[in-house]
Every structure is written in C-alpha cells, then in structure tokens.
Amino acid sequence: MHFLFLFLVTLLQSPGAIAGEIIGGHESQPHSRPYMAYLTYRIGNRVNRCGAFLIRQDFVLTAAHCMGSFMSITLGAHNIKVPEATQQKIPVAKVIPYLGYNRFTHQNDIMLLKLQRNATLNRYVQLLPLPKMKFLKPGMKCTVAGWGANHNLQLQDKLHEVELQIRNDQDCMHKYPRMYNRFNQICAGNPMEKKASFKSDSGGPLVCDGVAQGIVSCGKTDGSNPRIYTRISTFTSWIHKTVNAPNY
C-alpha cells in the first residue's frame, strides 16, 4: 500500500512547469504574515517544501501538486531552520486534493489539509480570509510570501515576500496557451521587473487587500513572469462544503 501511495504521488508531480522562491523580493518583517504555513512532505527519500496558509484552526489551503507522504505543517514561523518559541508544528491528518486537478495543465491546483489538532490562534498564528469577489482588476497590487528558492536556486530559511501586479488574462494565455484558464486561474507578475514567486513557494497565498485571492501554482522554470495562480474564488463553495463535512 505504501509503494502504491508513493507511485500515485509521483504521478501527481508535474514534469513541466514549476512554481514555487521569491525573486526580486525581500525578507518579511518577522511574523507580519501570521497566516503563513510551512509545509514539508516526502517523495521517496527526498524532503520537499511548499507554502500553505491557515483558513480555519484545523485546515490549511495549499496547491494540489504539493502532495507526498509524512506531511507536516509549521505555523508561526519566520526562520524555519530555528526552533522559534512561536512555532506550532502539526502533522497532517487528511489530504484532500480537488478531484479535478490536472497535473499536466495545473488546472484546479488546490488542496485542503486537515490538521491532526487545532492550531492555537494568537498574534503569531492567524487565519487568512477567503475571497468573495471573483475577478481582479489588472494593475492591482498583491503580495506573495514563501520560503522558496531565489533565481540562484538557493532555498530561503527566512520568510521572504514580493509585491506583484495582476496582469491581463491575455498575457498568460499568450505565454501558456495550453495551460491558462481565466475562470480558475489568475495571471500575475510585474511586466517591467524581475519579481516573481518561484520554486518551493508553491501553495502559498496571493494576497490582495488582506484577502487570499490566489494560490501559487506554476510558471516557467526560468522564473520569468507572468506566472499562474489558482483562482480561489472559483473553489470557495467546495472549500466551505469540505471543511464542514461531518466526515472531516
């Protein structure tokens, strides 16, 4: 059974476009983004990392391609290499990817993780609101944070963030003609600047006006922008139905 699970997990990993560290950003003010979660998981003997964010005391939201075995969430972290007193490390009890996730196109790249116990909310660990509006205006400024790799492929120990601009859907339709779908994805990235989310930032939130509008999903492996983010508003009904289901 364990080998079958690992085989299925491997199939879910996309061999093409990769999302993930922050390019062109800066270190975050410690604990200024208390909704951020650090996700670790294994594929075989390799430990992988992704971003995630807390939406209820017992649930975090992330990208569907951030799946593996021995999944664990760390909340309240700034430097993930230091055992900070603010950190809460909680194993994942249930993995609930959206059933329509397509590993080739990254359509529906969204996943809920049920925690083994409730997180304790405080000034270092807080919830991030989900969106009510479906579409965002091009030019709108949003932020992405994560512990992913920079353009030199160096993973960050401390949380970094970058401000990004919402782009016209046509920009991503041109760059990703076989992948981008404006109804369940968001196009974002600064057209004149080298600023982007990158490897291992996957699963983190695209935050606009204090609301989680997107999830870091995929983009070109060279870190160029624009990049693709899962449009959370398309999935809010599924999220609410799932977290309130009696079997979860």
C-alpha positions as a LaTeX table, in Angstrom:
\begin{tabular}{lrrr}
\hline
Residue & $x$ (\AA) & $y$ (\AA) & $z$ (\AA) \\
\hline
Met1 & 0.00 & 0.00 & 0.00 \\
His2 & 2.86 & 2.36 & 0.86 \\
Phe3 & 4.52 & 1.81 & $-2.52$ \\
Leu4 & 1.19 & 2.34 & $-4.32$ \\
Phe5 & 0.77 & 5.65 & $-2.48$ \\
Leu6 & 4.23 & 6.84 & $-3.49$ \\
Phe7 & 3.56 & 5.81 & $-7.08$ \\
Leu8 & 0.34 & 7.84 & $-7.17$ \\
Val9 & 2.11 & 10.81 & $-5.59$ \\
Thr10 & 4.82 & 10.68 & $-8.25$ \\
Leu11 & 2.17 & 10.77 & $-10.95$ \\
Leu12 & 0.76 & 13.95 & $-9.44$ \\
Gln13 & 4.04 & 15.82 & $-9.77$ \\
Ser14 & 4.11 & 17.85 & $-12.97$ \\
Pro15 & 7.19 & 17.24 & $-15.14$ \\
Gly16 & 6.83 & 20.57 & $-16.93$ \\
Ala17 & 6.04 & 23.97 & $-15.48$ \\
Ile18 & 7.14 & 24.56 & $-11.91$ \\
Ala19 & 6.13 & 27.19 & $-9.42$ \\
Gly20 & 7.42 & 27.73 & $-6.32$ \\
Glu21 & 11.15 & 31.25 & $-4.06$ \\
Ile22 & 10.73 & 34.70 & $-4.19$ \\
Ile23 & 12.58 & 36.54 & $-6.95$ \\
Gly24 & 13.15 & 40.28 & $-6.60$ \\
Gly25 & 11.56 & 40.49 & $-3.16$ \\
His26 & 12.85 & 40.98 & 0.37 \\
Glu27 & 12.77 & 39.37 & 3.79 \\
Ser28 & 9.43 & 39.77 & 5.52 \\
Gln29 & 9.10 & 41.57 & 8.83 \\
Pro30 & 9.13 & 38.64 & 11.28 \\
His31 & 5.62 & 37.32 & 11.95 \\
Ser32 & 3.97 & 40.04 & 9.86 \\
Arg33 & 2.13 & 37.33 & 7.90 \\
Pro34 & 0.78 & 35.10 & 10.69 \\
Tyr35 & $-1.40$ & 33.10 & 8.30 \\
Met36 & 1.63 & 31.60 & 6.53 \\
Ala37 & 2.28 & 27.89 & 6.93 \\
Tyr38 & 5.40 & 25.93 & 6.06 \\
Leu39 & 4.59 & 22.54 & 4.54 \\
Thr40 & 7.05 & 19.65 & 4.36 \\
Tyr41 & 6.47 & 16.24 & 2.77 \\
Arg42 & 8.40 & 13.32 & 1.35 \\
Ile43 & 8.55 & 11.76 & $-2.07$ \\
Gly44 & 10.65 & 8.67 & $-1.63$ \\
Asn45 & 13.66 & 9.69 & 0.46 \\
Arg46 & 13.53 & 13.33 & $-0.60$ \\
Val47 & 12.08 & 16.02 & 1.64 \\
Asn48 & 10.15 & 18.71 & $-0.24$ \\
Arg49 & 8.76 & 22.04 & 0.89 \\
Cys50 & 5.78 & 24.17 & $-0.10$ \\
Gly51 & 3.84 & 27.08 & 1.24 \\
Ala52 & 0.32 & 26.95 & 2.65 \\
Phe53 & $-1.97$ & 29.16 & 4.72 \\
Leu54 & $-4.37$ & 28.75 & 7.61 \\
Ile55 & $-8.07$ & 29.24 & 6.78 \\
Arg56 & $-9.55$ & 27.56 & 9.87 \\
Gln57 & $-7.99$ & 26.33 & 13.09 \\
Asp58 & $-7.95$ & 22.79 & 11.72 \\
Phe59 & $-7.47$ & 23.39 & 7.97 \\
Val60 & $-4.83$ & 24.88 & 5.70 \\
Leu61 & $-5.06$ & 25.51 & 1.98 \\
Thr62 & $-2.26$ & 24.79 & $-0.49$ \\
Ala63 & $-1.60$ & 23.61 & $-4.06$ \\
Ala64 & $-2.63$ & 20.10 & $-5.13$ \\
His65 & 0.81 & 19.35 & $-6.55$ \\
Cys66 & 2.32 & 19.77 & $-3.04$ \\
Met67 & 1.46 & 16.20 & $-2.12$ \\
Gly68 & 3.52 & 13.41 & $-0.60$ \\
Ser69 & 3.90 & 11.25 & 2.48 \\
Phe70 & 4.70 & 12.29 & 6.07 \\
Met71 & 3.11 & 15.71 & 5.53 \\
Ser72 & 3.55 & 18.27 & 8.31 \\
Ile73 & 2.65 & 21.93 & 8.81 \\
Thr74 & 4.61 & 24.53 & 10.79 \\
Leu75 & 2.72 & 27.67 & 11.82 \\
Gly76 & 4.02 & 30.84 & 13.47 \\
Ala77 & 7.41 & 30.55 & 11.77 \\
His78 & 9.80 & 33.14 & 10.37 \\
Asn79 & 13.08 & 31.21 & 10.27 \\
Ile80 & 12.18 & 27.59 & 9.58 \\
Lys81 & 15.70 & 26.41 & 10.48 \\
Val82 & 15.41 & 27.70 & 14.06 \\
Pro83 & 13.08 & 26.21 & 16.72 \\
Glu84 & 11.31 & 29.51 & 17.44 \\
Ala85 & 9.08 & 29.63 & 20.51 \\
Thr86 & 6.27 & 30.96 & 18.31 \\
Gln87 & 6.16 & 27.86 & 16.10 \\
Gln88 & 3.41 & 25.25 & 16.15 \\
Lys89 & 4.28 & 22.05 & 14.28 \\
Ile90 & 1.23 & 19.93 & 13.48 \\
Pro91 & 1.09 & 16.72 & 11.41 \\
Val92 & $-1.45$ & 16.49 & 8.59 \\
Ala93 & $-4.30$ & 14.10 & 9.34 \\
Lys94 & $-6.11$ & 14.10 & 5.98 \\
Val95 & $-5.10$ & 15.15 & 2.48 \\
Ile96 & $-7.98$ & 16.41 & 0.33 \\
Pro97 & $-6.93$ & 17.49 & $-3.19$ \\
Tyr98 & $-9.56$ & 18.84 & $-5.55$ \\
Leu99 & $-10.65$ & 15.85 & $-7.62$ \\
Gly100 & $-10.43$ & 17.79 & $-10.88$ \\
Tyr101 & $-6.72$ & 18.60 & $-10.52$ \\
Asn102 & $-4.82$ & 18.08 & $-13.79$ \\
Arg103 & $-1.07$ & 17.58 & $-13.29$ \\
Phe104 & $-0.29$ & 18.43 & $-16.92$ \\
Thr105 & $-2.12$ & 21.76 & $-17.20$ \\
His106 & $-2.21$ & 22.57 & $-13.45$ \\
Gln107 & $-5.93$ & 23.24 & $-13.75$ \\
Asn108 & $-7.67$ & 23.14 & $-10.34$ \\
Asp109 & $-4.36$ & 23.16 & $-8.46$ \\
Ile110 & $-5.83$ & 23.40 & $-4.98$ \\
Met111 & $-5.81$ & 21.14 & $-1.91$ \\
Leu112 & $-7.10$ & 21.20 & 1.66 \\
Leu113 & $-5.09$ & 19.69 & 4.51 \\
Lys114 & $-6.87$ & 18.68 & 7.71 \\
Leu115 & $-4.62$ & 19.08 & 10.76 \\
Gln116 & $-4.34$ & 16.44 & 13.49 \\
Arg117 & $-5.23$ & 19.08 & 16.06 \\
Asn118 & $-6.46$ & 22.64 & 16.09 \\
Ala119 & $-3.93$ & 25.42 & 15.80 \\
Thr120 & $-3.78$ & 27.85 & 18.70 \\
Leu121 & $-4.60$ & 31.32 & 17.39 \\
Asn122 & $-2.51$ & 34.19 & 18.72 \\
Arg123 & $-0.53$ & 37.17 & 17.40 \\
Tyr124 & 1.80 & 34.77 & 15.53 \\
Val125 & $-0.82$ & 32.38 & 14.13 \\
Gln126 & $-3.95$ & 33.76 & 12.48 \\
Leu127 & $-6.46$ & 32.94 & 9.75 \\
Leu128 & $-6.48$ & 34.43 & 6.26 \\
Pro129 & $-9.90$ & 35.37 & 4.82 \\
Leu130 & $-11.13$ & 33.79 & 1.59 \\
Pro131 & $-12.36$ & 35.93 & $-1.33$ \\
Lys132 & $-15.88$ & 37.00 & $-2.19$ \\
Met133 & $-15.10$ & 38.75 & $-5.48$ \\
Lys134 & $-14.28$ & 36.52 & $-8.46$ \\
Phe135 & $-12.23$ & 38.71 & $-10.80$ \\
Leu136 & $-9.44$ & 41.17 & $-10.04$ \\
Lys137 & $-8.59$ & 44.32 & $-11.95$ \\
Pro138 & $-5.34$ & 44.29 & $-13.96$ \\
Gly139 & $-2.77$ & 46.54 & $-12.32$ \\
Met140 & $-3.93$ & 45.68 & $-8.81$ \\
Lys141 & $-1.04$ & 45.19 & $-6.36$ \\
Cys142 & $-0.88$ & 41.93 & $-4.41$ \\
Thr143 & 1.80 & 40.10 & $-2.42$ \\
Val144 & 3.20 & 36.58 & $-2.28$ \\
Ala145 & 5.37 & 35.20 & 0.54 \\
Gly146 & 7.30 & 31.98 & 0.94 \\
Trp147 & 10.43 & 30.09 & 1.89 \\
Gly148 & 11.18 & 29.04 & $-1.70$ \\
Ala149 & 14.27 & 29.38 & $-3.89$ \\
Asn150 & 15.67 & 32.55 & $-5.44$ \\
His151 & 16.94 & 32.83 & $-9.02$ \\
Asn152 & 20.18 & 31.17 & $-7.85$ \\
Leu153 & 18.09 & 28.18 & $-6.67$ \\
Gln154 & 19.03 & 28.85 & $-3.04$ \\
Leu155 & 16.23 & 27.96 & $-0.65$ \\
Gln156 & 15.44 & 30.58 & 2.00 \\
Asp157 & 15.40 & 29.86 & 5.74 \\
Lys158 & 13.57 & 33.11 & 6.49 \\
Leu159 & 10.22 & 34.14 & 5.07 \\
His160 & 10.51 & 36.42 & 2.03 \\
Glu161 & 7.84 & 38.36 & 0.16 \\
Val162 & 7.34 & 40.23 & $-3.07$ \\
Glu163 & 4.74 & 42.63 & $-4.44$ \\
Leu164 & 3.20 & 41.53 & $-7.72$ \\
Gln165 & 0.85 & 43.08 & $-10.22$ \\
Ile166 & $-2.32$ & 41.45 & $-11.54$ \\
Arg167 & $-1.98$ & 41.07 & $-15.31$ \\
Asn168 & $-4.44$ & 40.83 & $-18.15$ \\
Asp169 & $-5.58$ & 37.26 & $-18.80$ \\
Gln170 & $-4.33$ & 37.59 & $-22.37$ \\
Asp171 & $-0.74$ & 37.86 & $-21.11$ \\
Cys172 & $-0.90$ & 34.37 & $-19.60$ \\
Met173 & $-2.98$ & 32.98 & $-22.46$ \\
His174 & $-0.15$ & 34.05 & $-24.79$ \\
Lys175 & 2.64 & 32.68 & $-22.59$ \\
Tyr176 & 0.82 & 29.47 & $-21.58$ \\
Pro177 & $-1.55$ & 28.75 & $-24.49$ \\
Arg178 & $-2.23$ & 25.14 & $-23.48$ \\
Met179 & $-2.47$ & 25.76 & $-19.75$ \\
Tyr180 & $-4.12$ & 29.02 & $-18.78$ \\
Asn181 & $-7.84$ & 29.22 & $-18.00$ \\
Arg182 & $-9.08$ & 32.62 & $-16.85$ \\
Phe183 & $-12.03$ & 31.12 & $-14.98$ \\
Asn184 & $-9.95$ & 29.17 & $-12.47$ \\
Gln185 & $-6.53$ & 30.83 & $-12.73$ \\
Ile186 & $-5.05$ & 34.30 & $-12.14$ \\
Cys187 & $-2.24$ & 35.87 & $-14.16$ \\
Ala188 & 0.23 & 37.92 & $-12.11$ \\
Gly189 & 3.77 & 39.31 & $-12.30$ \\
Asn190 & 5.47 & 42.64 & $-12.87$ \\
Pro191 & 5.94 & 43.23 & $-16.62$ \\
Met192 & 8.99 & 45.51 & $-16.29$ \\
Glu193 & 10.62 & 43.94 & $-13.22$ \\
Lys194 & 12.15 & 40.59 & $-12.34$ \\
Lys195 & 9.76 & 39.88 & $-9.48$ \\
Ala196 & 8.06 & 36.53 & $-9.09$ \\
Ser197 & 7.26 & 33.57 & $-6.91$ \\
Phe198 & 9.49 & 30.60 & $-7.69$ \\
Lys199 & 10.41 & 27.05 & $-6.71$ \\
Ser200 & 9.04 & 25.85 & $-3.36$ \\
Asp201 & 6.78 & 28.91 & $-2.98$ \\
Ser202 & 4.01 & 26.72 & $-4.40$ \\
Gly203 & 0.89 & 26.58 & $-2.28$ \\
Gly204 & 1.39 & 29.99 & $-0.70$ \\
Pro205 & $-1.31$ & 32.66 & $-1.00$ \\
Leu206 & $-1.55$ & 35.55 & $-3.44$ \\
Val207 & $-2.88$ & 38.19 & $-1.03$ \\
Cys208 & $-4.75$ & 41.25 & $-2.29$ \\
Asp209 & $-6.11$ & 43.81 & 0.19 \\
Gly210 & $-5.77$ & 41.32 & 3.04 \\
Val211 & $-7.66$ & 38.53 & 1.28 \\
Ala212 & $-6.36$ & 35.28 & $-0.23$ \\
Gln213 & $-7.24$ & 35.59 & $-3.91$ \\
Gly214 & $-4.85$ & 33.03 & $-5.40$ \\
Ile215 & $-2.53$ & 30.11 & $-4.71$ \\
Val216 & 1.00 & 29.91 & $-6.15$ \\
Ser217 & 0.65 & 27.24 & $-8.82$ \\
Cys218 & 3.00 & 27.19 & $-11.82$ \\
Gly219 & 5.15 & 29.08 & $-14.31$ \\
Lys220 & 8.23 & 28.82 & $-16.48$ \\
Thr221 & 11.22 & 27.06 & $-14.93$ \\
Asp222 & 13.42 & 30.11 & $-15.60$ \\
Gly223 & 11.43 & 32.13 & $-13.04$ \\
Ser224 & 10.13 & 34.62 & $-15.62$ \\
Asn225 & 6.73 & 36.25 & $-15.26$ \\
Pro226 & 3.82 & 36.39 & $-15.59$ \\
Arg227 & 3.06 & 33.26 & $-13.60$ \\
Ile228 & $-0.12$ & 31.33 & $-12.90$ \\
Tyr229 & $-2.04$ & 31.32 & $-9.61$ \\
Thr230 & $-5.11$ & 29.23 & $-8.78$ \\
Arg231 & $-8.19$ & 31.47 & $-8.56$ \\
Ile232 & $-9.57$ & 30.68 & $-5.08$ \\
Ser233 & $-12.97$ & 32.30 & $-5.66$ \\
Thr234 & $-13.83$ & 29.53 & $-8.15$ \\
Phe235 & $-13.46$ & 26.96 & $-5.36$ \\
Thr236 & $-14.97$ & 28.68 & $-2.31$ \\
Ser237 & $-18.13$ & 26.54 & $-2.39$ \\
Trp238 & $-16.02$ & 23.36 & $-2.48$ \\
Ile239 & $-13.83$ & 24.67 & 0.36 \\
His240 & $-16.77$ & 25.50 & 2.64 \\
Lys241 & $-18.55$ & 22.24 & 1.85 \\
Thr242 & $-15.43$ & 20.18 & 2.51 \\
Val243 & $-14.32$ & 21.76 & 5.79 \\
Asn244 & $-17.86$ & 21.49 & 7.15 \\
Ala245 & $-18.41$ & 17.89 & 6.05 \\
Pro246 & $-19.15$ & 15.60 & 9.04 \\
Asn247 & $-16.55$ & 13.01 & 7.96 \\
Tyr248 & $-13.79$ & 15.64 & 8.22 \\
\hline
\end{tabular}
